[in-house]
PDB file of C-alpha atoms in Angstrom:
ATOM      1  CA  MET A   1     109.018 107.878 116.757  1.00  0.00           C
ATOM      2  CA  LYS A   2     110.174 110.937 118.924  1.00  0.00           C
ATOM      3  CA  ASN A   3     108.544 109.980 121.866  1.00  0.00           C
ATOM      4  CA  LEU A   4     110.944 106.430 122.835  1.00  0.00           C
ATOM      5  CA  ASP A   5     114.148 107.832 123.727  1.00  0.00           C
ATOM      6  CA  ARG A   6     111.636 109.073 126.972  1.00  0.00           C
ATOM      7  CA  VAL A   7     110.362 105.391 127.954  1.00  0.00           C
ATOM      8  CA  ASP A   8     112.005 103.242 130.208  1.00  0.00           C
ATOM      9  CA  SER A   9     111.763 100.318 128.962  1.00  0.00           C
ATOM     10  CA  TYR A  10     112.582 100.680 125.780  1.00  0.00           C
ATOM     11  CA  ARG A  11     115.654  98.207 124.422  1.00  0.00           C
ATOM     12  CA  GLY A  12     115.382  98.330 120.813  1.00  0.00           C
ATOM     13  CA  GLY A  13     113.162  97.547 117.147  1.00  0.00           C
ATOM     14  CA  CYS A  14     113.240  96.818 113.943  1.00  0.00           C
ATOM     15  CA  HIS A  15     112.731  98.486 110.837  1.00  0.00           C
ATOM     16  CA  VAL A  16     109.866  96.546 109.406  1.00  0.00           C
ATOM     17  CA  GLY A  17     108.786  99.175 106.899  1.00  0.00           C
ATOM     18  CA  ASN A  18     107.179 102.724 105.907  1.00  0.00           C
ATOM     19  CA  VAL A  19     103.667 103.886 106.248  1.00  0.00           C
ATOM     20  CA  PRO A  20     102.931 107.434 104.194  1.00  0.00           C
ATOM     21  CA  LYS A  21     102.240 110.401 106.882  1.00  0.00           C
ATOM     22  CA  ASP A  22      98.551 110.372 105.242  1.00  0.00           C
ATOM     23  CA  LYS A  23      98.166 106.416 106.876  1.00  0.00           C
ATOM     24  CA  VAL A  24      99.373 106.874 109.999  1.00  0.00           C
ATOM     25  CA  VAL A  25      96.497 107.514 112.486  1.00  0.00           C
ATOM     26  CA  GLU A  26      94.741 104.400 110.608  1.00  0.00           C
ATOM     27  CA  MET A  27      97.717 102.314 111.210  1.00  0.00           C
ATOM     28  CA  ARG A  28      97.571 102.962 115.123  1.00  0.00           C
ATOM     29  CA  GLN A  29      94.039 102.220 114.574  1.00  0.00           C
ATOM     30  CA  LYS A  30      94.720  98.931 113.502  1.00  0.00           C
ATOM     31  CA  LEU A  31      97.473  97.750 115.618  1.00  0.00           C
ATOM     32  CA  LYS A  32      95.281  98.460 118.776  1.00  0.00           C
ATOM     33  CA  GLU A  33      92.946  96.189 117.260  1.00  0.00           C
ATOM     34  CA  VAL A  34      95.853  93.428 116.973  1.00  0.00           C
ATOM     35  CA  ALA A  35      94.789  90.762 119.930  1.00  0.00           C
ATOM     36  CA  ILE A  36      96.406  90.477 123.530  1.00  0.00           C
ATOM     37  CA  ASN A  37      94.953  87.030 124.868  1.00  0.00           C
ATOM     38  CA  LYS A  38      97.259  87.545 128.018  1.00  0.00           C
ATOM     39  CA  GLN A  39      95.199  84.329 129.646  1.00  0.00           C
ATOM     40  CA  GLU A  40      96.593  82.527 126.781  1.00  0.00           C
ATOM     41  CA  PRO A  41      99.519  80.267 127.820  1.00  0.00           C
ATOM     42  CA  ARG A  42     101.516  80.962 124.352  1.00  0.00           C
ATOM     43  CA  TRP A  43     100.878  84.440 124.105  1.00  0.00           C
ATOM     44  CA  THR A  44     103.992  86.658 124.441  1.00  0.00           C
ATOM     45  CA  PRO A  45     104.423  90.388 123.536  1.00  0.00           C
ATOM     46  CA  GLN A  46     106.541  88.738 120.978  1.00  0.00           C
ATOM     47  CA  VAL A  47     103.422  87.205 119.457  1.00  0.00           C
ATOM     48  CA  TRP A  48     101.427  90.203 119.322  1.00  0.00           C
ATOM     49  CA  VAL A  49     104.807  91.893 117.032  1.00  0.00           C
ATOM     50  CA  LEU A  50     104.618  88.874 114.480  1.00  0.00           C
ATOM     51  CA  ASP A  51     100.511  89.447 114.113  1.00  0.00           C
ATOM     52  CA  ALA A  52     101.039  93.096 113.839  1.00  0.00           C
ATOM     53  CA  ILE A  53     103.417  93.164 111.210  1.00  0.00           C
ATOM     54  CA  LYS A  54     101.489  90.211 109.678  1.00  0.00           C
ATOM     55  CA  LEU A  55      98.624  93.391 109.405  1.00  0.00           C
ATOM     56  CA  LEU A  56     101.010  95.823 108.229  1.00  0.00           C
ATOM     57  CA  LYS A  57     101.862  93.226 105.735  1.00  0.00           C
ATOM     58  CA  ASP A  58      98.474  93.355 104.602  1.00  0.00           C
ATOM     59  CA  GLU A  59      98.250  96.948 104.106  1.00  0.00           C
ATOM     60  CA  ASN A  60     101.740  96.786 102.153  1.00  0.00           C
ATOM     61  CA  TRP A  61     103.285  98.817 104.752  1.00  0.00           C
ATOM     62  CA  ALA A  62     105.411  96.210 105.709  1.00  0.00           C
ATOM     63  CA  TYR A  63     108.467  94.524 103.007  1.00  0.00           C
ATOM     64  CA  ALA A  64     107.787  91.934 101.361  1.00  0.00           C
ATOM     65  CA  GLY A  65     109.819  89.872 102.118  1.00  0.00           C
ATOM     66  CA  LEU A  66     109.962  89.896 106.253  1.00  0.00           C
ATOM     67  CA  SER A  67     109.555  86.630 107.252  1.00  0.00           C
ATOM     68  CA  GLU A  68     109.446  86.032 111.761  1.00  0.00           C
ATOM     69  CA  VAL A  69     113.217  84.331 111.339  1.00  0.00           C
ATOM     70  CA  PHE A  70     114.577  87.968 110.366  1.00  0.00           C
ATOM     71  CA  THR A  71     112.305  89.961 112.631  1.00  0.00           C
ATOM     72  CA  ARG A  72     113.338  87.550 115.601  1.00  0.00           C
ATOM     73  CA  ARG A  73     117.044  87.822 114.957  1.00  0.00           C
ATOM     74  CA  GLU A  74     116.714  91.757 113.915  1.00  0.00           C
ATOM     75  CA  LEU A  75     115.237  92.245 117.375  1.00  0.00           C
ATOM     76  CA  GLN A  76     117.923  90.319 119.078  1.00  0.00           C
ATOM     77  CA  LYS A  77     120.348  92.096 117.969  1.00  0.00           C
ATOM     78  CA  ASP A  78     118.742  95.443 118.500  1.00  0.00           C
ATOM     79  CA  MET A  79     118.709  94.555 121.227  1.00  0.00           C
ATOM     80  CA  LEU A  80     122.232  93.767 122.102  1.00  0.00           C
ATOM     81  CA  ARG A  81     123.426  97.156 120.882  1.00  0.00           C
ATOM     82  CA  TRP A  82     121.200  98.954 122.758  1.00  0.00           C
ATOM     83  CA  ASP A  83     122.785  97.225 125.785  1.00  0.00           C
ATOM     84  CA  THR A  84     126.254  97.946 124.324  1.00  0.00           C
ATOM     85  CA  VAL A  85     124.906 101.594 123.814  1.00  0.00           C
ATOM     86  CA  GLU A  86     125.329 101.008 120.004  1.00  0.00           C
ATOM     87  CA  ASP A  87     123.185 102.506 117.386  1.00  0.00           C
ATOM     88  CA  THR A  88     120.134 101.208 117.546  1.00  0.00           C
ATOM     89  CA  VAL A  89     117.234 101.201 115.491  1.00  0.00           C
ATOM     90  CA  TYR A  90     115.528 104.050 116.333  1.00  0.00           C
ATOM     91  CA  GLU A  91     118.695 106.152 115.932  1.00  0.00           C
ATOM     92  CA  ARG A  92     119.351 105.447 112.438  1.00  0.00           C
ATOM     93  CA  VAL A  93     115.915 105.734 111.450  1.00  0.00           C
ATOM     94  CA  LEU A  94     116.095 109.613 112.904  1.00  0.00           C
ATOM     95  CA  GLN A  95     119.527 109.725 111.222  1.00  0.00           C
ATOM     96  CA  GLU A  96     117.799 109.104 108.081  1.00  0.00           C
ATOM     97  CA  LEU A  97     114.691 111.074 108.363  1.00  0.00           C
ATOM     98  CA  GLU A  98     117.003 113.809 109.017  1.00  0.00           C
ATOM     99  CA  THR A  99     119.637 113.400 105.921  1.00  0.00           C
ATOM    100  CA  GLY A 100     117.581 111.575 103.943  1.00  0.00           C
ATOM    101  CA  HIS A 101     119.972 108.894 103.524  1.00  0.00           C
ATOM    102  CA  SER A 102     120.543 104.958 104.653  1.00  0.00           C
ATOM    103  CA  VAL A 103     122.166 104.427 107.665  1.00  0.00           C
ATOM    104  CA  ALA A 104     123.759 100.704 107.857  1.00  0.00           C
ATOM    105  CA  PRO A 105     123.938  99.311 111.646  1.00  0.00           C
ATOM    106  CA  THR A 106     126.405  98.259 113.830  1.00  0.00           C
ATOM    107  CA  PRO A 107     127.774  95.068 112.622  1.00  0.00           C
ATOM    108  CA  VAL A 108     126.832  93.013 115.273  1.00  0.00           C
ATOM    109  CA  ALA A 109     126.542  88.683 115.671  1.00  0.00           C
ATOM    110  CA  LEU A 110     124.478  86.320 117.800  1.00  0.00           C
ATOM    111  CA  SER A 111     126.167  83.310 119.243  1.00  0.00           C
ATOM    112  CA  VAL A 112     124.240  80.935 120.444  1.00  0.00           C
ATOM    113  CA  GLU A 113     125.905  78.343 122.716  1.00  0.00           C
ATOM    114  CA  GLU A 114     124.253  75.637 124.136  1.00  0.00           C
ATOM    115  CA  GLY A 115     122.045  75.475 127.084  1.00  0.00           C
ATOM    116  CA  LYS A 116     122.607  79.878 126.898  1.00  0.00           C
ATOM    117  CA  SER A 117     121.234  82.699 125.785  1.00  0.00           C
ATOM    118  CA  PRO A 118     122.459  84.599 122.572  1.00  0.00           C
ATOM    119  CA  SER A 119     125.681  87.021 122.757  1.00  0.00           C
ATOM    120  CA  ALA A 120     126.575  89.951 120.758  1.00  0.00           C
ATOM    121  CA  ILE A 121     130.023  90.333 119.363  1.00  0.00           C
ATOM    122  CA  ILE A 122     130.654  93.137 118.320  1.00  0.00           C
ATOM    123  CA  PRO A 123     133.808  93.410 116.147  1.00  0.00           C
ATOM    124  CA  PRO A 124     136.267  96.309 117.917  1.00  0.00           C
ATOM    125  CA  LYS A 125     135.441 100.098 116.318  1.00  0.00           C
ATOM    126  CA  ALA A 126     138.480 101.381 114.206  1.00  0.00           C
ATOM    127  CA  LYS A 127     140.826 103.884 115.822  1.00  0.00           C
ATOM    128  CA  SER A 128     140.616 107.539 114.069  1.00  0.00           C
TER     129      SER A 128
END
């Protein structure tokens, strides 16, 4: 996780669960087994993510109530946070690891107008 700040194409993520330290190697191996089928017209990287989350749920490493709708919405919001240089899930999780306390994300609302892509509606930051 500490290497994500070096990945130029990283655009956010979604915290889907927690994996015990002694299971990280096993998790990585299992995720390598999630199919990537670029020849299948309906396959997209999002399909891989959803398949990977299903695997994590099967192993009880993902939050039980996690749904596809929630995951897609959170990924969209975090990408918007990334685009507007707000706090991404990566930054929040690192802060949680350092402090031991949960960190709430900056509120981001998705607005979808007919024929247009989602855009962020971010409330102004309070003046200090």
